[in-house]
XYZ file of C-alpha atoms in Angstrom:
379
model
C -5.860 16.819 36.933
C -7.700 18.551 34.141
C -4.505 18.619 31.980
C -3.899 14.939 32.821
C -7.397 14.120 31.438
C -6.719 16.273 28.354
C -3.334 14.618 27.700
C -4.668 11.140 28.191
C -7.573 11.811 25.915
C -5.493 13.450 23.208
C -2.862 10.703 22.938
C -4.458 7.416 24.131
C -6.218 6.877 20.762
C -2.808 6.062 19.226
C -2.596 2.903 21.346
C -6.110 1.810 20.365
C -6.028 2.239 16.564
C -6.500 -1.429 15.595
C -9.559 -1.840 17.835
C -11.096 1.496 16.718
C -10.441 0.742 13.060
C -12.079 -2.651 13.349
C -15.054 -1.439 15.335
C -15.795 1.520 13.127
C -15.017 -0.490 9.916
C -12.317 1.940 8.616
C -8.623 1.580 7.833
C -5.884 2.177 10.427
C -4.824 5.332 8.524
C -8.365 6.753 8.842
C -8.514 5.862 12.522
C -5.233 7.654 13.010
C -6.767 10.856 11.732
C -8.909 10.941 14.853
C -5.682 11.840 16.655
C -4.811 14.427 14.008
C -8.291 15.996 14.053
C -8.254 16.297 17.847
C -4.791 17.828 17.891
C -5.544 20.297 15.083
C -8.831 21.367 16.593
C -7.155 21.921 19.926
C -4.345 23.964 18.431
C -6.644 26.233 16.474
C -9.391 26.654 19.019
C -7.247 27.203 22.141
C -6.265 30.811 21.464
C -9.700 31.644 20.026
C -11.856 30.287 22.931
C -9.258 31.640 25.356
C -9.722 35.147 23.995
C -13.573 34.818 23.861
C -13.714 33.680 27.515
C -10.983 35.860 28.907
C -13.409 38.096 30.724
C -14.958 35.075 32.516
C -14.109 34.017 36.012
C -11.333 31.446 35.533
C -13.327 28.985 37.567
C -16.393 29.401 35.311
C -14.227 29.006 32.192
C -12.828 25.747 33.560
C -16.328 24.511 34.335
C -17.395 25.249 30.794
C -14.348 23.679 29.190
C -14.609 20.544 31.342
C -18.364 20.267 30.603
C -17.735 20.319 26.808
C -14.846 17.909 27.301
C -16.869 15.407 29.374
C -19.876 15.482 26.987
C -17.541 15.088 24.008
C -15.936 11.975 25.424
C -19.260 10.459 26.321
C -20.497 10.990 22.697
C -17.234 9.420 21.455
C -17.764 6.448 23.715
C -21.249 5.766 22.273
C -20.623 6.963 18.680
C -22.101 4.339 16.308
C -19.952 5.287 13.313
C -16.712 6.960 12.202
C -18.390 10.286 11.238
C -19.988 10.851 14.624
C -16.857 9.815 16.430
C -14.828 12.305 14.336
C -17.194 15.167 15.163
C -17.196 14.216 18.807
C -13.355 14.315 18.864
C -13.350 17.799 17.352
C -15.920 19.083 19.899
C -13.941 17.426 22.701
C -10.775 19.157 21.519
C -12.470 22.609 21.699
C -13.345 21.917 25.313
C -9.753 20.730 25.988
C -8.362 23.988 24.356
C -10.505 26.014 26.779
C -9.302 23.905 29.726
C -5.683 24.609 28.794
C -6.162 28.311 28.350
C -8.090 28.704 31.588
C -5.719 26.449 33.578
C -2.572 28.390 32.548
C -4.074 31.779 33.175
C -5.369 30.672 36.578
C -2.006 29.267 37.558
C -0.238 32.461 36.467
C -2.762 34.520 38.483
C -2.671 32.691 41.782
C 1.081 32.000 41.949
C 3.584 34.514 43.430
C 5.538 36.251 40.654
C 8.782 34.535 41.722
C 7.149 31.105 41.329
C 4.984 31.793 38.317
C 7.163 29.687 35.965
C 7.103 26.765 38.402
C 3.339 26.948 38.689
C 2.877 26.938 34.893
C 5.340 24.055 34.534
C 3.449 22.170 37.269
C 0.162 22.552 35.290
C 1.913 21.340 32.135
C 3.108 18.389 34.196
C -0.395 16.952 33.879
C 0.452 16.202 30.250
C 3.680 14.552 31.271
C 1.846 12.295 33.770
C -0.684 11.474 31.069
C 2.100 10.224 28.798
C 3.759 8.267 31.507
C 0.694 6.614 33.117
C -2.508 7.675 31.324
C -1.547 6.250 27.911
C -0.453 2.766 29.071
C -3.426 2.490 31.485
C -5.831 3.659 28.797
C -4.434 1.223 26.274
C -4.659 -1.669 28.750
C -8.311 -0.790 29.593
C -9.056 -0.334 25.882
C -7.784 -3.822 25.151
C -11.118 -5.099 26.408
C -13.184 -2.263 24.837
C -11.732 0.985 23.524
C -14.891 2.808 24.382
C -14.366 2.025 28.016
C -11.222 4.104 27.956
C -13.208 7.188 26.898
C -15.636 6.677 29.834
C -12.641 6.580 32.189
C -11.271 9.813 30.685
C -14.699 11.464 31.134
C -14.664 10.311 34.749
C -11.288 11.995 35.308
C -12.846 15.142 33.889
C -15.663 14.884 36.429
C -13.087 14.537 39.216
C -11.371 17.658 37.954
C -14.714 19.556 38.159
C -14.965 18.598 41.773
C -11.407 19.707 42.382
C -11.989 23.092 40.778
C -15.203 23.593 42.899
C -13.398 22.689 46.129
C -9.951 24.227 45.680
C -9.914 27.048 43.138
C -10.989 30.601 44.229
C -12.800 33.018 42.036
C -10.278 34.642 39.648
C -11.139 37.582 37.386
C -8.512 38.814 34.992
C -8.390 41.703 32.485
C -9.922 40.605 29.220
C -7.523 40.376 26.302
C -8.379 40.053 22.593
C -7.329 37.386 20.185
C -5.074 39.924 18.496
C -3.290 40.531 21.822
C -2.803 36.801 22.354
C -1.281 36.341 18.922
C 0.862 39.544 19.086
C 4.010 37.662 20.178
C 3.904 35.682 16.905
C 5.097 38.892 15.125
C 8.444 38.535 16.804
C 10.742 36.292 14.831
C 12.475 34.715 17.842
C 9.145 33.667 19.382
C 7.879 32.267 16.078
C 11.096 30.359 15.644
C 10.774 28.735 19.089
C 7.214 27.722 18.273
C 8.443 26.121 15.004
C 11.019 24.145 17.070
C 8.283 22.932 19.420
C 6.092 21.912 16.423
C 8.868 20.052 14.697
C 9.868 18.280 17.880
C 6.349 16.958 18.464
C 5.714 16.316 14.774
C 8.775 14.123 14.570
C 7.636 12.154 17.614
C 4.084 11.654 16.409
C 4.808 10.570 12.866
C 5.778 7.269 14.505
C 3.951 7.439 17.788
C 0.495 7.846 16.249
C 1.003 4.499 14.504
C 3.019 2.870 17.316
C 0.659 -0.108 17.579
C 1.213 -1.383 14.056
C 4.846 -0.223 14.073
C 5.776 -2.551 16.973
C 3.518 -5.448 15.995
C 6.580 -7.513 15.113
C 7.668 -7.243 18.766
C 4.206 -7.552 20.371
C 2.598 -10.107 18.074
C -0.644 -8.183 18.492
C -0.668 -8.550 22.288
C -2.274 -5.576 24.100
C -0.238 -6.410 27.227
C 3.090 -6.253 25.325
C 2.048 -3.039 23.679
C 1.134 -1.588 27.092
C 4.615 -2.511 28.373
C 6.245 -0.641 25.460
C 4.055 2.418 26.037
C 4.813 2.325 29.779
C 8.522 2.133 28.994
C 8.162 5.151 26.773
C 6.201 7.010 29.479
C 8.818 6.202 32.081
C 11.482 7.516 29.746
C 9.455 10.700 29.374
C 9.325 11.202 33.103
C 13.033 10.596 33.438
C 13.726 12.996 30.504
C 11.559 15.719 31.996
C 13.288 15.482 35.386
C 16.756 15.523 33.796
C 15.794 18.304 31.422
C 14.747 20.588 34.280
C 18.121 20.122 35.995
C 20.078 20.529 32.752
C 18.131 23.698 31.902
C 19.098 25.171 35.322
C 22.765 24.333 34.768
C 23.207 25.012 31.080
C 21.643 27.384 28.531
C 18.213 25.912 27.688
C 18.782 26.101 23.881
C 21.770 23.646 24.263
C 19.534 21.162 26.053
C 16.947 21.426 23.243
C 19.707 20.925 20.655
C 20.965 17.767 22.413
C 17.501 16.399 22.884
C 16.526 16.852 19.219
C 19.749 15.265 17.976
C 19.397 12.276 20.253
C 15.698 11.870 19.390
C 16.472 11.887 15.699
C 18.993 9.144 16.247
C 16.479 6.979 18.191
C 13.842 7.478 15.507
C 16.398 6.671 12.764
C 17.300 3.318 14.240
C 13.663 2.416 15.091
C 13.053 0.078 12.064
C 15.977 -2.141 13.208
C 14.988 -2.506 16.867
C 11.193 -2.803 16.986
C 11.051 -6.396 15.822
C 12.064 -7.803 19.227
C 10.184 -7.161 22.468
C 13.267 -6.679 24.656
C 15.104 -4.350 22.267
C 11.800 -2.494 21.652
C 11.332 -1.871 25.365
C 14.900 -0.570 25.833
C 14.597 1.598 22.685
C 11.271 2.982 23.980
C 12.800 4.085 27.226
C 15.676 5.867 25.491
C 13.367 7.396 22.920
C 11.067 8.699 25.712
C 14.097 10.235 27.595
C 15.443 12.047 24.531
C 12.195 13.152 22.971
C 11.126 14.778 26.236
C 14.338 16.736 26.803
C 13.266 19.774 24.698
C 9.912 20.308 26.463
C 10.917 21.855 29.772
C 13.771 23.924 28.329
C 11.406 25.390 25.714
C 9.095 26.479 28.548
C 12.046 27.978 30.423
C 13.056 29.958 27.266
C 9.578 31.511 27.068
C 9.462 32.326 30.778
C 12.949 33.845 30.687
C 12.162 35.800 27.546
C 9.101 37.572 28.915
C 8.142 36.631 32.483
C 5.106 39.024 32.520
C 3.732 37.420 29.334
C 4.634 33.816 30.212
C 1.019 32.705 30.377
C 0.345 33.860 26.839
C 3.624 32.475 25.493
C 3.157 29.117 27.178
C -0.375 28.952 25.843
C 0.981 29.487 22.358
C 3.611 26.882 22.994
C 0.880 24.487 24.099
C -0.951 25.126 20.806
C 2.363 24.492 18.961
C 2.592 21.111 20.746
C -0.780 20.090 19.349
C 0.060 21.449 15.907
C 3.053 19.161 15.980
C 0.897 16.226 17.060
C -1.617 16.874 14.250
C 1.140 17.371 11.655
C 2.918 14.208 12.705
C -0.268 12.152 12.610
C -1.150 13.534 9.126
C 2.345 12.851 7.744
C 2.395 9.363 9.320
C -0.990 8.591 7.769
C 0.268 9.822 4.441
C 3.330 7.591 4.422
C 2.248 4.540 6.408
C 0.683 2.968 3.408
C 3.762 3.580 1.190
C 6.164 2.362 3.917
C 5.819 -0.334 6.548
C 4.709 1.374 9.785
C 8.052 0.573 11.439
C 9.915 2.605 8.788
C 7.922 5.748 9.631
C 10.771 6.352 12.112
C 12.983 7.357 9.133
C 10.488 10.154 8.237
C 10.206 11.132 11.828
C 13.974 11.413 12.173
C 14.103 13.785 9.172
C 11.520 16.064 10.746
C 13.399 16.082 14.071
C 16.651 17.057 12.191
C 14.710 19.903 10.541
C 13.660 21.094 14.035
C 17.312 20.832 15.144
C 18.390 23.115 12.287
C 15.683 25.623 13.027
C 16.750 25.627 16.710
C 20.351 26.280 15.750
C 19.240 29.179 13.592
C 17.050 30.567 16.378
C 19.858 30.333 18.797
C 22.211 32.277 16.454
C 19.488 34.915 15.866
C 19.062 35.336 19.622
C 22.814 35.767 20.104
C 23.027 38.151 17.115
C 20.206 40.417 18.443
C 21.372 40.321 22.105
C 22.370 43.794 23.401
C 26.088 44.493 23.551
C 27.613 44.440 27.039
C 28.204 47.773 28.700
C 31.853 48.976 28.686
C 33.619 48.380 31.926
C 35.071 51.296 33.858
C 38.848 51.640 33.840
């Protein structure tokens, strides 16, 4: 539930940009940087606050993260101007980063070793649910008043506090330093995987951050029509995550990542030609959602397979890489959306996805090259 609140809060702003820009008297590009600032603050702060609070009871750490998150959303909801709203978004992201760190480490601690990967994936599932249901619902609510959406997200945070108080036991873990948390980055294969995650999300969010103006030709400015497109994209994400899990169990995960990135690049590349009509935009959104979500679960599986005992740390780094991608995508989209029409941002997004595909292929070759040679068979 806490990750559902974090996911909804982090991404829902993208569906509310026109209302936010008008209310705060800034351009759509400036409003889009609220998404970028949140994602960047989350990515940078998550490992830092995770290390600083690693000696805390996991329940206490979740209380602290949720308190900052709730207050940050409340300040955002009442912020009178762009500057205060921007500061509130950054503070909220720091709380969200602590929530993610504490939630993953708690899940890894309470789950049996054989089911640790499943438990971590379940916690990450809160973000998937946020994409599928939180974003469309938040956009629909925000059609009346964008500030109301932030109050609803704060309310979900309060519900998560109650859940933690009722259901989570006291969990004390050995403290680890920031250096220890970042140690895996020294390994080229791990760093390469994180680059793939970043590029995958960056490609998506170059267009998604500005999805409202990008599909205006199909929606005619209707909040209801935009909500339908976002819901279609979210349903596609749910389908893609389900399919990806089964494919990753049947085939090498890196192949599933390769296929997902290639198909997502294709969907992004054709976006300027299909987002001018509501019916084609909805069909395209479902397919885009399916393909863009295919790499997520296999990437998690690769980290868990690579080092099961360090899966919490690696998945935490992967979560930061996700938000680096969101921030990078929003920044690049803001840079180009005034030179190109918003719908044509899909071309830039497709190029970034292809770059991620190439890095993934290189990482796969490196993993094969460095794999130990098989032992000789007895005669």
